[in-house]
Amino acid sequence: VSLTIIRPDDWHCHLRFGAVLADTVRATAGIFNRAIIMPNLYPPIYTIAEAIKYRSAIQEVCASSEFNPLMTLYFNTGITRSLLQEAVQYPWFKAVKLYPAGVTTNSEHGVKNLKDIFYVCELLQEFKVRLLVHGESNENSVDVFEREAHFIEHYLQPLTQNFPDLKIVLEHITTRQAVSFVKNSSDNIAATITPHHLLYNRNDLLGHGLRPHLYCAPVLKTELDRAALVKAATSGDAKFFLGTDSAPHAISKKESSCGCAGIYNSPVAIEAYAQVFELAGELHNLERFASINGAKFYDMPINTDTITLVQEEWVVPEVMRLGDSEVRPMLAGEKIRWQVVKGRRYV
Ligand code: DOR
Ligand code: ZN
């Protein structure tokens, strides 16, 4: 059995910087034509000059390929009118990413009080720049499993009402509340869904010993939530599209007394999605989710080449070396039913 689809894009990806960059770029550029690159480096990407430098470093790795890294800026009070005037001149500049302070990796510089985001959002709406949201409330009184639903009710709902023309992507959604919010919102609101939130629930994370390599933010939720995500992703609905949130951390940082949030899934992402869609009986909708819906939301052309997946079992490596660190990828040591034959580009 084989499946050929238009080459996919990854609308949410962490490539990091420094020694690991060459390996993360190769894994992503080998499959995806474009990727939205997250700005949560340390220190974050605040300015266009920093984004240009980061983009050049990415392109240096894959100079021979068509891979097109699309850059984002880290939401902060320095997002001014003059910065946006400069930013929108670059076709690869796509969005500003909002991190509520404290909810995830390198979010320390994020927004402390979410009530303060309105001024910048007004500018984004005016300049037609998309807002990408890590949708979790950061108040300590909010339970970690409730952060996303709380954020939607208390911050996202008012935001969409105040800025009806602002295009927003609710990133890496994890709950049935997020699915129904996005479905019931205007066409300016969309969501990315990761492979790990489609594959796992919180029992997998906590129910049979603590699995640090399944720890991510937003944290995995219930089986009902996972099922709602699978239904949304595999339905073909234009509001939902592929975003891996591939986010590598060295094994020592994951297997630690205070483990980092993030799952490295780029080397198995499209294969894992295919497995989820197949199990749901909706393989025919993989192409919409992976290769069409996101491009349309970002007003970009659909890719013109294809990739082919075949049903051929392989075992995901236990450990992968990224630069000078060792990382345990998603599905490490496990069998996966799909394999990419044509399309892992030479980069
Ligand atoms: O699990 C996550 N890891 N979620 C995020 O939002 C950030 C990411 C990272 O950068 O490691
Ligand atoms: Zn992310």
Coordinates of C-alpha atoms and ligand atoms in Angstrom, one line a residue:
V1 CA 0.0 0.0 0.0
S2 CA 1.3 3.4 -0.8
L3 CA 0.1 7.0 -0.4
T4 CA 1.3 10.0 -2.4
I5 CA 0.4 13.5 -1.0
I6 CA 1.3 17.0 -1.9
R7 CA 4.5 17.8 0.1
P8 CA 3.5 18.9 3.6
D9 CA 4.5 22.0 5.6
D10 CA 5.1 22.2 9.4
W11 CA 3.2 25.2 10.8
H12 CA 4.8 25.0 14.2
C13 CA 8.4 23.9 14.8
H14 CA 11.3 24.4 17.1
L15 CA 14.7 24.2 15.5
R16 CA 16.8 25.6 18.3
F17 CA 20.2 27.2 17.6
G18 CA 23.9 26.3 17.8
A19 CA 25.2 22.7 17.6
V20 CA 21.8 21.0 17.2
L21 CA 20.6 23.2 14.4
A22 CA 22.1 21.3 11.5
D23 CA 20.4 18.1 12.6
T24 CA 17.0 19.7 13.4
V25 CA 17.0 21.5 10.1
R26 CA 17.8 18.4 8.1
A27 CA 15.0 16.4 9.8
T28 CA 12.4 19.0 9.0
A29 CA 13.6 20.1 5.6
G30 CA 13.9 16.5 4.5
I31 CA 10.1 16.2 4.6
F32 CA 8.5 19.6 4.8
N33 CA 8.6 22.4 2.3
R34 CA 8.0 25.2 4.7
A35 CA 8.0 25.5 8.5
I36 CA 7.0 28.2 10.9
I37 CA 10.0 28.6 13.1
M38 CA 9.3 29.3 16.8
P39 CA 11.2 32.3 18.3
N40 CA 11.7 30.9 21.9
L41 CA 15.4 30.8 21.7
Y42 CA 17.5 32.0 24.6
P43 CA 17.4 35.0 24.4
P44 CA 14.2 35.1 22.3
I45 CA 13.9 36.5 18.7
Y46 CA 12.6 40.0 19.3
T47 CA 13.8 41.9 16.3
I48 CA 13.9 41.6 12.5
A49 CA 17.7 41.7 12.6
E50 CA 17.6 38.7 14.9
A51 CA 15.2 36.9 12.7
I52 CA 17.3 37.5 9.6
K53 CA 20.4 36.1 11.4
Y54 CA 18.5 33.0 12.6
R55 CA 17.0 32.4 9.2
S56 CA 20.4 32.7 7.5
A57 CA 21.8 30.1 9.9
I58 CA 18.9 27.7 9.0
Q59 CA 19.4 28.3 5.3
E60 CA 23.1 27.6 5.5
V61 CA 22.3 24.1 6.5
C62 CA 20.0 23.3 3.6
A63 CA 21.3 25.6 0.9
S64 CA 20.7 23.0 -1.8
S65 CA 17.1 22.5 -1.0
E66 CA 13.9 24.4 -1.5
F67 CA 13.2 24.5 2.2
N68 CA 11.6 27.8 3.2
P69 CA 11.9 28.8 6.9
L70 CA 9.1 31.2 7.9
M71 CA 10.0 33.3 10.8
T72 CA 8.2 34.6 13.8
L73 CA 8.9 37.2 16.5
Y74 CA 8.4 36.7 20.3
F75 CA 5.5 38.8 21.6
N76 CA 6.7 41.6 23.7
T77 CA 6.1 45.3 24.3
G78 CA 8.8 46.1 21.7
I79 CA 6.4 45.1 18.9
T80 CA 5.8 48.7 17.7
R81 CA 4.3 50.2 14.7
S82 CA 7.8 50.9 13.2
L83 CA 9.0 47.3 13.9
L84 CA 5.9 45.9 12.1
Q85 CA 6.3 48.4 9.2
E86 CA 9.8 46.9 8.7
A87 CA 8.8 43.3 9.3
V88 CA 5.9 43.1 6.8
Q89 CA 8.3 43.8 4.0
Y90 CA 9.9 40.4 4.3
P91 CA 7.8 37.7 2.7
W92 CA 9.2 35.1 5.2
F93 CA 8.0 37.1 8.2
K94 CA 4.7 35.5 9.1
A95 CA 3.6 36.0 12.7
V96 CA 4.1 37.0 16.3
K97 CA 4.1 34.3 18.9
L98 CA 2.5 34.9 22.3
Y99 CA 3.9 33.0 25.3
P100 CA 2.2 33.5 28.7
A101 CA 5.2 33.8 31.1
G102 CA 6.0 30.6 32.9
V103 CA 3.9 28.0 31.1
T104 CA 6.6 26.4 29.0
T105 CA 10.2 26.2 27.8
N106 CA 11.8 29.7 27.5
S107 CA 8.6 31.5 28.3
E108 CA 10.3 33.5 31.1
H109 CA 10.3 36.5 28.8
G110 CA 6.7 36.0 27.9
V111 CA 3.7 38.1 28.9
K112 CA 3.2 38.1 32.7
N113 CA -0.2 39.6 32.8
L114 CA -2.4 38.5 29.9
K115 CA -4.6 41.5 30.3
D116 CA -1.7 43.6 28.8
I117 CA -1.8 42.1 25.3
F118 CA -4.4 44.3 23.8
Y119 CA -2.3 47.1 22.5
V120 CA 0.0 44.9 20.5
C121 CA -2.9 42.9 19.2
E122 CA -4.4 46.0 17.8
L123 CA -1.2 46.7 15.9
L124 CA -1.1 43.1 14.6
Q125 CA -4.7 43.4 13.4
E126 CA -3.9 46.7 11.6
F127 CA -0.8 45.3 9.9
K128 CA -2.5 42.0 9.1
V129 CA 0.1 40.0 11.0
R130 CA -1.0 36.7 12.4
L131 CA -1.0 36.0 16.1
L132 CA 0.2 32.6 17.2
V133 CA -0.9 31.7 20.7
H134 CA 0.4 29.3 23.3
G135 CA -3.0 29.1 24.8
E136 CA -2.5 28.5 28.5
S137 CA -3.3 30.7 31.4
N138 CA -0.4 31.4 33.7
E139 CA -2.1 32.3 37.0
N140 CA -0.9 29.9 39.7
S141 CA -4.4 29.4 40.9
V142 CA -5.3 27.7 37.6
D143 CA -4.8 23.9 37.6
V144 CA -2.2 22.7 35.0
F145 CA -4.8 20.5 33.2
E146 CA -7.3 23.4 33.1
R147 CA -4.9 26.0 31.7
E148 CA -6.0 25.8 28.1
A149 CA -9.7 25.8 28.8
H150 CA -9.3 28.7 31.2
F151 CA -7.2 30.7 28.6
I152 CA -9.9 30.2 26.0
E153 CA -12.7 31.4 28.2
H154 CA -10.9 34.3 29.9
Y155 CA -8.5 35.6 27.3
L156 CA -9.1 34.2 23.8
Q157 CA -12.8 34.6 23.7
P158 CA -12.6 38.4 24.5
L159 CA -9.6 38.8 22.2
T160 CA -11.5 37.4 19.2
Q161 CA -14.4 39.6 20.0
N162 CA -12.3 42.7 20.3
F163 CA -10.3 42.0 17.2
P164 CA -12.5 40.2 14.7
D165 CA -10.1 40.8 11.8
L166 CA -7.0 39.5 13.6
K167 CA -6.0 36.0 12.3
I168 CA -5.1 33.8 15.2
V169 CA -3.7 30.3 15.4
L170 CA -4.3 28.5 18.6
E171 CA -1.2 26.3 18.7
H172 CA -0.9 22.7 19.7
I173 CA -4.5 22.3 20.9
T174 CA -5.1 19.6 23.6
T175 CA -8.7 19.8 24.7
R176 CA -12.2 19.2 23.4
Q177 CA -13.0 22.8 24.6
A178 CA -10.3 24.0 22.1
V179 CA -11.7 22.0 19.3
S180 CA -15.2 23.3 19.8
F181 CA -14.0 26.9 20.3
V182 CA -12.1 26.8 17.0
K183 CA -14.9 25.2 15.1
N184 CA -17.4 27.7 16.3
S185 CA -15.3 30.7 15.7
S186 CA -14.9 32.8 12.5
D187 CA -12.6 31.7 9.7
N188 CA -9.9 33.9 11.2
I189 CA -9.4 31.4 14.0
A190 CA -7.5 28.1 13.3
A191 CA -5.5 25.6 15.2
T192 CA -2.5 23.3 14.8
I193 CA -2.5 19.8 16.2
T194 CA 0.7 17.8 17.1
P195 CA 1.3 14.1 16.5
H196 CA 1.9 13.5 20.2
H197 CA -1.5 15.0 21.3
L198 CA -3.1 12.7 18.7
L199 CA -1.3 9.6 19.9
Y200 CA -1.2 9.9 23.7
N201 CA -3.3 10.9 26.7
R202 CA -2.3 11.7 30.3
N203 CA -2.6 8.0 31.3
D204 CA 0.3 7.4 29.0
L205 CA 2.2 10.1 30.7
L206 CA 1.4 9.3 34.3
G207 CA -0.6 6.1 34.6
H208 CA 2.1 3.5 34.3
G209 CA 5.1 5.2 35.9
L210 CA 6.2 8.7 35.0
R211 CA 7.2 9.0 31.3
P212 CA 9.4 12.1 31.1
H213 CA 9.7 11.9 27.3
L214 CA 6.0 12.3 26.9
Y215 CA 6.0 15.5 28.9
C216 CA 5.1 18.6 26.9
A217 CA 3.3 21.8 27.2
P218 CA 0.3 22.0 27.0
V219 CA 0.4 18.8 29.0
L220 CA -1.4 15.7 27.6
K221 CA -5.1 15.6 28.5
T222 CA -7.8 12.9 28.8
E223 CA -8.8 10.2 26.4
L224 CA -11.9 12.1 25.6
D225 CA -9.8 15.1 24.6
R226 CA -7.5 13.0 22.5
A227 CA -10.4 11.5 20.7
A228 CA -11.8 15.0 20.0
L229 CA -8.5 16.0 18.5
V230 CA -8.3 13.0 16.3
K231 CA -11.8 13.7 15.0
A232 CA -11.0 17.3 14.3
A233 CA -7.6 16.6 12.6
T234 CA -8.9 13.7 10.5
S235 CA -12.2 15.4 9.5
G236 CA -10.5 17.5 6.7
D237 CA -12.0 20.7 8.3
A238 CA -9.9 23.6 7.0
K239 CA -9.5 25.1 10.5
F240 CA -7.1 22.4 11.6
F241 CA -3.7 21.8 10.3
L242 CA -0.3 20.2 10.9
G243 CA 2.1 21.7 13.4
T244 CA 4.5 19.2 15.0
D245 CA 5.7 21.3 17.9
S246 CA 8.8 19.2 17.5
A247 CA 10.9 20.5 20.4
P248 CA 14.2 18.6 21.2
H249 CA 15.7 18.5 24.7
A250 CA 18.8 16.5 25.6
I251 CA 18.0 13.3 27.5
S252 CA 19.7 14.7 30.6
K253 CA 17.3 17.6 30.6
K254 CA 14.2 15.4 30.2
E255 CA 15.3 12.7 32.8
S256 CA 15.8 15.2 35.6
S257 CA 14.3 16.3 38.9
C258 CA 12.7 19.2 37.0
G259 CA 12.2 17.9 33.4
C260 CA 11.8 20.2 30.4
A261 CA 8.6 20.2 28.4
G262 CA 9.0 19.2 24.8
I263 CA 8.9 16.2 22.5
Y264 CA 11.3 15.7 19.5
N265 CA 9.1 14.2 16.8
S266 CA 10.4 15.6 13.4
P267 CA 12.0 12.3 12.3
V268 CA 8.7 10.4 12.7
A269 CA 6.1 13.1 12.5
I270 CA 4.5 12.6 9.0
E271 CA 4.6 8.8 9.5
A272 CA 2.9 9.1 12.9
Y273 CA 0.2 11.3 11.5
A274 CA -0.4 8.8 8.7
Q275 CA -0.8 6.1 11.3
V276 CA -3.4 8.1 13.2
F277 CA -5.3 9.0 10.1
E278 CA -5.3 5.4 8.9
L279 CA -6.5 4.1 12.3
A280 CA -9.4 6.6 12.1
G281 CA -10.2 5.4 8.6
E282 CA -9.6 8.9 7.2
L283 CA -6.3 8.5 5.4
H284 CA -7.8 10.4 2.4
N285 CA -7.9 13.5 4.6
L286 CA -4.2 13.5 5.5
E287 CA -3.3 15.7 2.5
R288 CA -5.8 18.4 3.5
F289 CA -4.5 18.4 7.1
A290 CA -0.8 18.2 6.2
S291 CA -0.5 20.0 2.9
I292 CA -3.5 22.2 2.1
N293 CA -5.3 23.7 5.1
G294 CA -2.3 25.5 6.6
A295 CA -1.2 27.0 3.3
K296 CA -4.6 28.4 2.8
F297 CA -4.8 29.9 6.2
Y298 CA -1.4 31.6 5.7
D299 CA -2.4 32.7 2.2
M300 CA 0.5 30.8 0.6
P301 CA 0.6 28.7 -2.5
I302 CA 0.0 24.9 -2.2
N303 CA 3.3 23.1 -2.7
T304 CA 3.8 21.6 -6.2
D305 CA 5.8 18.4 -5.5
T306 CA 4.8 15.4 -3.5
I307 CA 6.0 12.8 -1.0
T308 CA 5.1 9.1 -1.0
L309 CA 4.6 7.0 2.1
V310 CA 4.5 3.2 1.9
Q311 CA 3.2 0.7 4.5
E312 CA 6.4 -0.8 5.6
E313 CA 7.3 -1.3 9.2
W314 CA 10.4 0.1 10.8
V315 CA 11.7 0.7 14.3
V316 CA 12.4 4.3 15.5
P317 CA 15.9 4.7 17.0
E318 CA 16.1 4.7 20.8
V319 CA 18.5 7.7 20.7
M320 CA 19.4 10.2 18.1
R321 CA 22.5 12.4 18.2
L322 CA 21.7 16.1 17.5
G323 CA 25.0 18.0 17.4
D324 CA 26.7 17.4 20.7
S325 CA 23.6 16.1 22.5
E326 CA 21.6 12.9 22.6
V327 CA 17.8 13.1 22.3
R328 CA 15.1 10.4 22.6
P329 CA 12.7 10.9 19.7
M330 CA 8.9 10.3 19.9
L331 CA 8.1 6.6 19.5
A332 CA 11.7 5.6 20.4
G333 CA 12.3 1.9 20.1
E334 CA 8.7 1.4 18.7
K335 CA 7.5 0.1 15.4
I336 CA 5.8 2.4 13.0
R337 CA 3.7 1.3 10.1
W338 CA 4.5 4.0 7.5
Q339 CA 7.7 5.0 5.9
V340 CA 8.6 7.8 3.5
V341 CA 10.1 6.5 0.3
K342 CA 10.3 9.4 -2.1
G343 CA 10.6 12.8 -0.7
R344 CA 13.1 12.7 2.1
R345 CA 15.1 15.3 0.3
Y346 CA 18.8 15.6 0.2
V347 CA 19.6 18.5 2.4
Ligands
DOR1 O1 6.4 21.1 25.0 C1 6.8 22.2 24.6 N1 8.1 22.5 24.3 N2 5.9 23.2 24.5 C2 6.2 24.5 24.1 O2 5.4 25.3 24.1 C3 7.6 24.8 23.9 C4 8.4 23.6 23.6 C5 9.9 23.9 23.7 O3 10.4 24.9 23.2 O4 10.6 23.0 24.2
ZN2 ZN 6.0 25.0 20.4

